[in-house]
């Protein structure tokens, strides 16, 4: 189902959308899977245009986790074949430059590997397109511009207008991906293309280790007398209890609540 | 001529009695002795006082045994000013681009400034921390957070820098790079804009930035990889996007925070246009990221009224397990250990007694307001403000108050009549 404004905008010429997908990693079992954020990008791409989006992956064609994206209702997936330690950015930029595309969508960060989230910025920079981070939806497309909503902290949204074509990363707050069906996933076609991806020189001397647990920051009371420091260290963090209003009419109590809400800035 | 130590009963009596008019003068007159090594020595025989029963009493509030008059004044220790750390002729800079959400330093910003000071100290020649504030600044104490120099711009050629304008900000950073060539560029890796601006800056500078960096020194950096499952050990790059708690905020010194001059860069036309914030329906916001939650429990009977209050106050609705089990609220609105762990700034709990599983779920909430009939329940101990009242009556008054706020007309007398009529009926 397309939003009405979008259907009108794309009636003459359907939007051409590409989604960059990666192989994800289950956070506990660490099995390969379809990446959550990339799946949301595919879902957003499917909802935008009647024409099926093209899926692009840089890596090895033999990967079974990639087929899960095809199970979302797509016919084919393009794999630019490259070594695991190759630099994906130039290969992707070279490939995308030749495609007639309007929007390129991807997740914010990859689930395995470096996961820096720099790839969409680097690709957009090489293509000379604008990059919009953390979008949740495309509201309308008119006059070669797209109105998108960007996710902000605390569930807030911001409206942005950006000229086509552009690159966007899709926030985890966007609509969740539809379920992947096994049959279509097996029937889908993986289009394997060789590409001349250079090894990533910058990362050659980096070392990868399992994540070390980070130390928790303790609140250490400094200064004051020994007695004060002892008190600060042993005092319970809560359990003081706040102000309790037992007396007064209901209206006074409601006024106290409202005054507190206004002071906190949640009621304007 | 005798060496016998004579007691002065009067002075002893004064020393025992803190309320004596001469007590302060007597205690202030005692001068601390300086030992041969230069350390202040305390004579244990002079600390404290001996009670009439012969038992010695120590006053723990008076650590040195002297200067009681000064240390007895509360708040005087805090007022003592930290020493000023000044960099007179910096050979280089460590640039920090702060987020300043709402114009104030976040704790993440303070951590990044703390790390910037560490990196500046590690340099062989004197480096200054250059704090860059783009947009409105309401923070007055940037020097206390570790800024040696400050560049502050709230607008660029009459274009305000408050909204989403990464291209304008990049042009300013380019100008700073041209004039000052900082040794490092530090950004907080946050959703408040630091991650976005830092990524753009790294790509523009053709630097391979360290993202989610949490352990940084002059030579090496440790970054968290995808899904927080790996650590990448690498040489420290010029551009760093730092995780929260990457370093401790500065504590020992205050810093100069001298403003630096910057000629504004040429005006550019931005491709991404900010069309302002979107008004979001609070009921659509996920419970875990909502800012203001109105939660209902077993004590709520009038559910239509509850939904109405949530709409009027603009709050996201939550519920305790009982309310969900009874079918009054959907499962995805449940707060607590078996539901959602919320991080709301303000949590208004109505008719919730506060089972431990529920209190766990609201552990991160800053302000908790409770409305309950039972003054002894656990929620009252957790709450910052508790109102002991019937929820339905308080809700009705809240609705009236909100209508008055919007229309500016008082309905107080009407509601009183209405309430009495209901009681009579």
XYZ file of C-alpha atoms in Angstrom:
693
model
C 0.000 0.000 0.000
C 1.487 3.298 -1.087
C 0.673 6.596 0.617
C -1.562 8.655 -1.666
C 0.905 11.484 -2.145
C 3.590 9.032 -3.178
C 1.365 7.147 -5.619
C 0.593 10.405 -7.400
C 4.181 11.491 -7.475
C 5.386 8.257 -8.937
C 2.466 7.639 -11.289
C 4.375 8.755 -14.377
C 7.717 7.239 -13.593
C 8.217 4.810 -10.745
C 10.912 5.648 -8.210
C 14.080 3.644 -8.577
C 15.340 2.590 -5.211
C 18.311 0.511 -4.171
C 18.863 -1.012 -0.739
C 22.367 -1.862 0.422
C 22.193 -5.033 2.487
C 24.755 -6.750 4.673
C 25.035 -10.029 6.506
C 23.969 -9.593 10.120
C 24.885 -11.449 13.250
C 22.616 -12.720 15.978
C 23.617 -10.906 19.190
C 23.641 -14.076 21.315
C 24.204 -17.097 19.069
C 26.315 -15.029 16.637
C 24.819 -16.947 13.731
C 24.623 -15.206 10.406
C 21.219 -13.684 9.730
C 19.610 -10.866 7.774
C 20.595 -7.623 9.460
C 17.737 -5.939 11.298
C 18.378 -2.358 10.192
C 19.040 -3.364 6.587
C 15.773 -5.314 6.584
C 13.970 -2.163 7.682
C 15.630 -0.315 4.803
C 14.333 -3.005 2.382
C 10.875 -2.714 3.963
C 10.885 1.060 3.485
C 12.064 0.624 -0.126
C 9.247 -1.882 -0.798
C 6.665 0.547 0.606
C 7.837 3.464 -1.550
C 7.629 2.263 -5.111
C 5.531 -0.196 -7.127
C 8.757 -1.198 -8.856
C 10.745 -3.698 -6.824
C 13.887 -2.175 -5.308
C 17.270 -3.555 -6.275
C 19.298 -5.170 -3.507
C 23.060 -4.772 -3.514
C 25.589 -6.565 -1.367
C 29.385 -6.460 -1.467
C 30.964 -9.692 -0.315
C 30.858 -13.357 -1.154
C 28.022 -14.791 -3.227
C 27.919 -18.069 -1.294
C 26.311 -16.536 1.745
C 23.009 -18.163 2.717
C 21.931 -15.406 5.119
C 21.500 -13.114 2.124
C 18.666 -15.253 0.773
C 16.464 -14.128 3.671
C 16.226 -10.681 2.035
C 14.880 -12.321 -1.131
C 12.204 -13.973 1.021
C 10.710 -10.520 1.630
C 9.239 -10.630 -1.869
C 12.110 -9.725 -4.147
C 13.242 -11.504 -7.285
C 16.931 -10.859 -7.388
C 19.906 -9.659 -5.411
C 23.118 -8.274 -6.867
C 26.307 -9.424 -5.211
C 29.493 -7.574 -6.034
C 31.962 -10.310 -5.328
C 34.810 -9.160 -3.116
C 37.113 -10.498 -0.424
C 35.948 -10.107 3.185
C 38.752 -7.612 3.862
C 38.129 -5.564 0.724
C 37.054 -1.924 0.849
C 33.378 -1.887 -0.153
C 33.074 1.872 -0.666
C 34.793 2.357 -4.070
C 33.196 -0.820 -5.455
C 29.728 0.318 -4.378
C 30.229 3.872 -5.619
C 31.436 2.638 -9.031
C 28.445 0.326 -9.365
C 25.830 2.859 -8.168
C 27.155 5.620 -10.421
C 26.095 3.660 -13.523
C 22.616 2.851 -12.223
C 19.635 5.168 -12.787
C 18.656 5.524 -9.139
C 16.626 8.007 -7.095
C 17.146 6.773 -3.547
C 19.746 4.515 -1.930
C 18.710 3.149 1.472
C 20.755 1.267 4.044
C 20.933 0.581 7.784
C 22.693 2.878 10.247
C 25.426 0.453 11.343
C 26.474 -3.032 10.301
C 25.985 -5.825 12.816
C 29.387 -7.404 12.396
C 32.837 -6.230 11.448
C 33.833 -2.637 12.085
C 30.234 -1.360 12.211
C 31.304 2.265 12.087
C 28.304 3.545 10.121
C 30.625 5.568 7.876
C 29.815 3.650 4.664
C 26.686 5.595 3.599
C 28.522 8.877 4.186
C 31.535 7.716 2.174
C 29.385 6.380 -0.685
C 27.297 9.578 -0.779
C 30.456 11.662 -0.782
C 31.933 9.693 -3.712
C 28.676 9.967 -5.669
C 28.258 13.645 -4.774
C 24.749 13.013 -3.423
C 23.315 14.332 -0.151
C 23.213 11.921 2.771
C 20.302 11.926 5.239
C 20.912 9.907 8.416
C 18.335 8.010 10.466
C 15.164 8.462 8.439
C 11.978 6.655 9.476
C 9.718 7.380 6.509
C 9.466 9.187 3.187
C 6.350 11.338 3.382
C 6.074 12.661 -0.168
C 8.056 13.170 -3.330
C 7.405 16.150 -5.572
C 9.375 18.371 -7.972
C 12.502 16.280 -7.632
C 12.515 16.700 -3.847
C 11.656 14.225 -1.138
C 10.131 15.104 2.234
C 11.483 12.673 4.808
C 11.091 12.274 8.539
C 14.201 11.848 10.614
C 14.256 10.082 13.988
C 15.371 12.117 16.998
C 15.891 10.935 20.594
C 12.800 10.377 22.771
C 10.603 9.321 19.831
C 10.571 12.814 18.309
C 10.674 13.379 14.537
C 12.049 16.114 12.291
C 10.904 16.895 8.757
C 13.640 17.378 6.162
C 13.464 18.183 2.443
C 16.221 16.758 0.285
C 16.727 16.754 -3.503
C 16.766 13.469 -5.429
C 18.899 11.433 -5.779
C 20.091 10.909 -2.228
C 21.502 8.322 0.154
C 19.704 7.672 3.449
C 20.264 5.434 6.451
C 17.143 3.955 8.039
C 16.694 4.262 11.798
C 15.733 1.257 13.972
C 12.544 3.235 14.810
C 11.279 2.694 11.219
C 8.636 0.077 10.498
C 9.856 -3.457 11.206
C 10.549 -5.688 8.236
C 7.939 -8.148 6.988
C 8.549 -11.837 7.615
C 10.859 -13.593 5.221
C 9.297 -16.543 3.400
C 11.427 -19.633 2.841
C 10.179 -20.635 -0.629
C 10.689 -17.304 -2.395
C 14.020 -16.974 -0.599
C 15.222 -20.226 -2.189
C 13.756 -19.423 -5.621
C 15.192 -15.884 -5.789
C 18.031 -15.198 -8.131
C 21.421 -14.053 -6.867
C 23.120 -12.067 -9.594
C 26.826 -12.541 -9.137
C 29.102 -9.836 -10.553
C 32.855 -9.680 -10.297
C 34.222 -6.345 -9.183
C 37.723 -5.015 -8.707
C 37.607 -4.245 -4.985
C 40.942 -3.251 -3.493
C 41.948 -4.617 -0.085
C 41.251 -2.166 2.733
C 44.735 -0.750 3.366
C 43.725 1.471 6.290
C 42.513 -1.503 8.287
C 45.478 -3.748 7.529
C 47.244 -3.260 10.875
C 44.151 -3.176 13.089
C 43.478 -6.030 15.478
C 40.081 -7.482 16.190
C 39.366 -8.926 19.657
C 36.221 -10.089 21.422
C 34.628 -7.143 23.203
C 36.013 -6.561 26.681
C 33.403 -5.620 29.293
C 33.661 -1.922 29.992
C 34.173 -0.853 33.584
C 31.166 0.774 35.189
C 31.734 4.267 36.442
C 31.376 4.568 40.193
C 30.312 7.773 41.869
C 33.223 8.517 44.189
C 32.649 11.242 46.743
C 35.664 13.518 46.927
C 36.636 16.140 49.438
C 34.943 16.838 52.728
C 35.793 15.125 55.964
C 36.315 11.427 56.351
C 32.952 11.212 58.056
C 31.232 12.890 55.098
C 32.942 10.599 52.579
C 31.982 7.572 54.633
C 28.411 8.761 54.762
C 28.325 9.365 51.000
C 29.778 5.925 50.286
C 27.435 4.007 52.560
C 24.221 6.005 52.082
C 21.453 4.265 50.166
C 20.994 5.873 46.766
C 17.240 6.052 47.210
C 14.642 5.364 49.839
C 14.675 8.919 51.086
C 11.133 9.344 49.881
C 9.882 12.582 48.490
C 7.201 15.006 49.452
C 3.919 13.369 50.507
C 0.661 15.329 50.284
C -2.038 13.886 52.508
C -3.951 17.026 53.447
C -5.774 19.397 51.155
C -8.565 19.259 48.653
C -8.379 17.295 45.433
C -7.901 20.517 43.542
C -4.833 21.492 45.582
C -3.380 18.052 45.013
C -4.025 18.265 41.278
C -2.435 21.718 41.263
C 0.673 20.331 42.983
C 0.970 17.584 40.365
C 0.476 20.002 37.491
C 2.980 22.488 38.946
C 5.564 19.687 39.092
C 4.828 18.634 35.515
C 5.174 22.216 34.312
C 8.423 22.650 36.276
C 9.821 19.528 34.585
C 8.819 20.957 31.227
C 6.674 18.057 30.050
C 3.432 20.071 30.100
C 3.478 23.331 28.196
C 60.378 26.936 87.822
C 58.716 23.574 87.914
C 58.105 21.735 84.638
C 54.881 20.389 85.856
C 52.107 20.964 83.357
C 49.391 22.916 84.988
C 45.824 22.442 83.835
C 43.678 25.418 83.120
C 40.182 24.279 84.118
C 38.575 27.345 82.646
C 40.052 26.836 79.181
C 39.159 23.161 79.324
C 35.626 24.043 80.178
C 35.448 26.428 77.225
C 36.939 23.813 74.885
C 34.290 21.343 75.965
C 31.459 23.754 75.342
C 30.941 24.641 71.728
C 28.254 27.123 72.670
C 30.569 29.180 74.870
C 31.017 32.746 73.532
C 34.819 32.460 73.695
C 34.972 28.996 72.083
C 35.593 30.147 68.477
C 38.327 32.579 69.462
C 40.076 29.959 71.562
C 39.975 27.284 68.867
C 41.070 29.704 66.117
C 44.071 30.754 68.194
C 45.513 27.238 68.070
C 48.068 27.300 65.258
C 48.872 24.060 63.406
C 52.455 22.960 63.817
C 54.578 22.417 60.746
C 56.888 19.440 60.957
C 60.497 19.289 59.675
C 59.326 17.820 56.336
C 56.941 20.695 55.745
C 53.828 18.628 56.482
C 51.237 19.890 58.888
C 51.431 17.874 62.087
C 48.592 17.297 64.461
C 49.309 16.965 68.140
C 46.998 14.158 69.239
C 47.081 15.452 72.782
C 45.476 18.670 71.683
C 42.747 17.241 69.486
C 39.319 16.835 70.960
C 38.543 17.527 74.567
C 38.371 15.601 77.818
C 34.984 15.245 79.409
C 34.599 15.781 83.128
C 34.493 12.003 83.597
C 38.012 11.895 82.148
C 36.927 10.320 78.904
C 38.372 11.848 75.740
C 35.965 12.991 73.031
C 36.941 13.577 69.407
C 34.997 15.879 67.167
C 34.807 14.209 63.748
C 33.665 17.407 62.120
C 36.999 18.973 62.928
C 39.623 16.893 61.109
C 42.724 18.938 61.929
C 41.776 19.714 65.488
C 42.212 23.355 64.525
C 40.395 25.976 62.570
C 37.104 24.845 63.905
C 35.609 28.229 63.209
C 36.125 27.858 59.466
C 35.178 24.229 58.986
C 32.024 24.612 61.025
C 30.601 26.877 58.323
C 28.736 24.546 55.934
C 29.302 25.105 52.239
C 32.579 26.909 52.745
C 34.616 23.936 51.562
C 32.682 23.841 48.265
C 33.148 27.555 47.731
C 36.926 27.089 47.683
C 37.979 27.846 44.142
C 39.840 25.266 42.103
C 43.241 26.341 40.783
C 43.219 27.856 37.314
C 44.910 25.874 34.533
C 46.075 28.229 31.827
C 47.753 27.624 28.480
C 49.386 30.906 27.551
C 50.916 30.173 24.170
C 49.436 26.972 22.721
C 51.487 25.240 20.019
C 48.453 23.276 18.895
C 44.833 22.530 19.607
C 42.591 19.585 20.436
C 39.211 20.452 18.922
C 36.003 19.245 20.560
C 32.708 19.769 18.751
C 30.104 19.670 21.506
C 26.508 18.484 21.111
C 24.956 20.914 23.614
C 21.432 19.445 23.495
C 19.101 22.212 24.640
C 22.086 24.571 24.832
C 23.575 22.750 27.824
C 26.542 20.426 28.184
C 25.467 16.796 28.295
C 27.401 14.332 30.441
C 28.684 12.888 27.154
C 30.087 16.327 26.225
C 31.840 16.532 29.601
C 33.409 13.093 29.088
C 34.709 14.122 25.667
C 36.136 17.368 27.081
C 37.813 15.335 29.832
C 39.424 13.096 27.219
C 40.473 16.152 25.210
C 42.330 17.474 28.268
C 44.054 14.102 28.677
C 45.159 14.139 25.022
C 46.324 17.756 25.316
C 48.395 16.918 28.431
C 49.964 13.932 26.661
C 51.405 16.185 23.963
C 55.032 17.245 24.409
C 54.450 20.933 23.678
C 51.548 22.879 25.234
C 48.219 22.169 23.541
C 44.911 23.870 24.300
C 41.481 22.284 24.216
C 39.373 24.177 21.698
C 35.671 23.756 22.469
C 33.446 24.461 19.476
C 29.834 25.383 20.251
C 27.591 25.694 17.200
C 24.076 26.897 17.957
C 22.533 28.450 21.036
C 24.591 28.121 24.216
C 22.955 28.440 27.611
C 25.858 26.822 29.452
C 27.842 29.431 31.365
C 30.631 27.279 32.796
C 32.506 25.887 29.787
C 35.773 26.608 31.629
C 34.725 24.341 34.473
C 34.138 21.509 31.995
C 37.652 21.728 30.542
C 37.641 24.276 27.696
C 40.837 26.305 27.304
C 39.576 28.164 24.231
C 36.051 28.517 22.910
C 34.667 29.224 19.457
C 30.964 29.947 19.688
C 28.717 30.717 16.724
C 24.954 30.863 17.002
C 24.398 31.912 13.401
C 26.244 32.087 10.105
C 25.325 34.962 7.775
C 21.903 35.322 9.480
C 21.276 31.559 9.075
C 20.647 30.151 12.584
C 22.648 27.041 13.472
C 19.984 25.644 15.794
C 18.152 23.183 13.506
C 19.581 20.452 11.291
C 22.256 22.147 9.187
C 25.255 19.791 8.865
C 26.537 21.511 5.719
C 26.755 24.935 7.369
C 28.486 23.396 10.380
C 30.944 21.585 8.078
C 31.860 24.876 6.405
C 32.633 26.367 9.834
C 34.749 23.339 10.784
C 36.621 23.707 7.482
C 37.401 27.327 8.387
C 38.632 26.276 11.835
C 40.794 23.594 10.236
C 42.286 26.202 7.921
C 43.199 28.588 10.772
C 44.107 26.349 13.688
C 44.887 22.839 12.300
C 43.882 20.954 15.479
C 45.899 17.862 16.339
C 42.703 15.915 17.042
C 39.045 16.351 16.211
C 36.795 14.872 18.898
C 33.050 14.355 18.544
C 30.610 12.679 20.947
C 29.228 9.612 19.133
C 25.644 10.466 20.011
C 22.240 10.629 18.382
C 22.074 14.330 19.260
C 24.048 15.193 16.138
C 27.633 14.395 17.109
C 27.755 11.069 15.244
C 26.317 12.618 12.074
C 28.588 15.666 12.024
C 31.654 13.613 12.966
C 31.018 11.078 10.190
C 30.608 13.843 7.634
C 33.771 15.559 8.839
C 35.799 12.321 8.725
C 34.652 11.589 5.170
C 35.387 15.143 4.069
C 38.872 14.986 5.617
C 39.527 11.518 4.112
C 40.269 10.246 7.609
C 39.325 6.791 8.815
C 37.578 7.902 12.009
C 37.533 5.812 15.173
C 33.828 5.265 15.863
C 32.466 4.216 19.294
C 35.968 4.731 20.675
C 36.019 4.040 24.407
C 39.708 3.743 25.287
C 41.953 6.388 23.784
C 45.515 7.451 24.408
C 48.178 9.145 22.317
C 49.158 5.991 20.432
C 46.266 3.521 20.501
C 42.516 3.513 20.397
C 40.009 0.776 21.192
C 36.684 0.974 19.352
C 33.558 -1.106 19.736
C 32.603 -2.954 16.557
C 29.203 -3.928 15.219
C 26.586 -5.202 17.721
C 29.024 -4.341 20.560
C 30.591 -7.783 20.132
C 34.119 -6.914 19.055
C 36.866 -4.475 19.978
C 39.088 -2.996 17.302
C 42.588 -2.023 18.437
C 44.099 0.551 16.121
C 46.436 3.547 16.079
C 44.734 6.747 17.236
C 43.450 8.698 14.206
C 42.917 12.437 13.927
C 39.124 12.216 13.965
C 37.489 10.379 16.868
C 33.823 9.680 17.565
C 33.756 8.830 21.253
C 31.440 6.562 23.180
C 29.853 7.817 26.421
C 32.107 7.453 29.508
C 35.232 7.359 27.337
C 37.071 9.324 30.042
C 36.365 11.010 33.349
C 35.257 14.657 33.253
C 37.809 17.193 34.500
C 37.806 17.766 38.238
C 40.942 19.276 39.625
C 41.269 22.518 37.703
C 39.152 25.175 36.127
C 40.121 26.320 32.664
C 40.254 29.698 30.979
C 37.588 29.298 28.226
C 38.994 32.274 26.309
C 36.961 33.137 23.203
C 38.827 32.757 19.904
C 38.197 34.797 16.808
C 36.981 33.151 13.627
C 36.213 34.875 10.340
C 32.922 33.392 9.121
C 33.314 31.231 6.001
C 31.755 32.078 2.647
C 27.988 31.510 2.590
C 26.945 28.219 1.025
C 23.569 26.935 -0.086
C 22.560 23.862 1.866
C 20.998 20.960 -0.036
C 19.205 19.473 2.985
C 16.459 21.777 4.202
C 15.173 21.571 7.783
C 11.366 21.834 7.816
C 11.140 21.873 11.617
C 10.021 19.361 14.220
C 7.000 17.162 13.570
C 4.336 17.008 16.265
C 4.302 13.372 17.256
C 1.277 11.628 18.734
C 2.498 10.572 22.203
C 0.485 7.368 22.017
C 2.583 6.305 19.027
C 5.916 6.716 20.815
C 7.487 3.461 21.951
C 7.269 3.101 25.720
C 11.007 2.591 26.122
C 11.919 5.961 24.605
C 8.971 8.068 25.798
C 9.854 11.168 27.811
C 6.671 11.475 29.885
C 4.636 8.417 30.871
C 1.264 8.310 32.599
C 0.937 4.813 34.010
C -2.144 3.212 35.511
C -2.487 0.274 37.867
C -5.041 -1.538 39.926
C -6.289 1.682 41.530
C -7.715 3.089 38.321
C -11.408 2.390 37.687
C -12.423 4.996 35.139
C -10.376 4.046 32.078
C -12.048 6.481 29.670
C -11.004 9.281 32.001
C -7.467 7.899 32.173
C -7.128 7.928 28.366
C -8.557 11.438 28.304
C -6.024 12.694 30.866
C -3.169 11.090 28.900
C -4.321 12.866 25.747
C -4.738 16.223 27.475
C -1.372 16.063 29.255
C 0.367 14.762 26.119
C 1.686 11.718 27.948
C 2.493 8.255 26.658
C 0.330 5.621 28.338
C 1.827 2.856 30.452
C 0.348 0.247 32.752
C 1.268 -2.123 35.546
C 1.039 -5.891 35.097
C -2.320 -6.073 36.878
C -3.949 -3.566 34.536
C -2.615 -5.479 31.540
C -3.660 -8.886 32.873
C -7.162 -7.574 33.525
C -7.360 -6.551 29.883
C -7.584 -2.806 30.335
C -4.333 -2.066 28.526
C -2.438 -3.847 25.724
C 0.575 -5.968 26.582
C 3.071 -3.664 24.831
C 2.160 -0.911 27.314
C 3.279 -2.901 30.348
C 6.053 -1.312 32.422
C 8.311 -3.449 34.574
C 10.534 -6.472 34.600
C 8.286 -8.602 32.363
C 7.263 -5.628 30.203
C 9.303 -2.638 29.102
C 12.145 -1.003 30.998
C 11.381 2.656 30.549
C 13.732 5.645 30.612
C 11.179 8.429 30.946
C 12.221 11.712 32.515
C 8.878 12.065 34.285
C 6.782 9.096 35.361
C 3.300 9.701 36.757
C 2.099 6.497 38.457
C -1.593 6.392 39.288
C -2.969 3.628 41.452
C 0.257 1.608 41.297
C 1.479 0.248 44.622
C 4.970 -0.454 43.305
C 5.801 -4.134 43.138
C 9.551 -4.670 42.981
C 9.287 -5.818 39.342
C 7.585 -2.547 38.494
C 10.123 -0.454 40.409
C 12.920 -2.204 38.509
C 11.297 -1.148 35.248
C 11.242 2.526 36.266
C 14.746 2.504 37.729
C 16.064 5.006 35.183
C 13.244 7.528 35.586
C 14.372 10.857 36.989
C 11.165 12.173 38.507
C 8.397 9.914 39.768
C 5.032 11.306 40.834
C 2.581 8.933 42.517
C -1.149 9.153 43.121
C -2.283 6.492 45.570
C -4.699 5.850 48.414
C -2.189 3.818 50.445
C 0.444 6.038 52.059
C 2.532 3.034 53.076
C 3.118 1.407 49.691
C 6.520 1.031 48.044
C 5.742 3.454 45.238
C 5.406 6.258 47.807
C 8.952 5.572 49.024
C 10.259 5.735 45.446
C 8.277 8.803 44.372
C 9.541 12.376 44.533
C 6.011 13.696 44.975
C 3.140 11.604 46.312
C -0.499 12.606 46.476
C -2.683 10.534 48.762
C -6.053 10.781 47.064
C -8.594 8.964 44.954
C -7.320 8.828 41.397
C -10.679 9.579 39.812
C -11.115 12.834 41.755
C -7.551 13.960 41.036
C -7.974 13.124 37.340
C -11.184 15.191 37.195
C -9.399 18.177 38.759
C -6.414 17.729 36.454
C -8.744 17.822 33.435
C -10.349 20.999 34.777
C -6.970 22.607 35.384
C -5.798 21.770 31.874
C -9.000 23.214 30.370
C -8.409 26.371 32.403
C -4.835 26.595 31.172
C -6.003 26.376 27.583
C -9.045 28.677 27.866
C -8.039 30.874 30.798
C -11.431 30.471 32.519
C -11.848 29.078 36.037
C -14.287 26.213 36.579
C -13.549 25.685 40.222
C -17.071 26.378 41.550
C -18.754 24.149 38.923
C -16.664 21.147 39.780
C -17.236 21.536 43.508
C -20.995 21.440 42.932
C -20.649 18.524 40.557
C -18.575 16.598 43.070
C -21.099 17.143 45.856
C -23.957 16.157 43.582
C -22.188 12.903 42.811
C -21.629 12.145 46.469
C -25.276 12.822 47.254
C -26.409 10.651 44.398
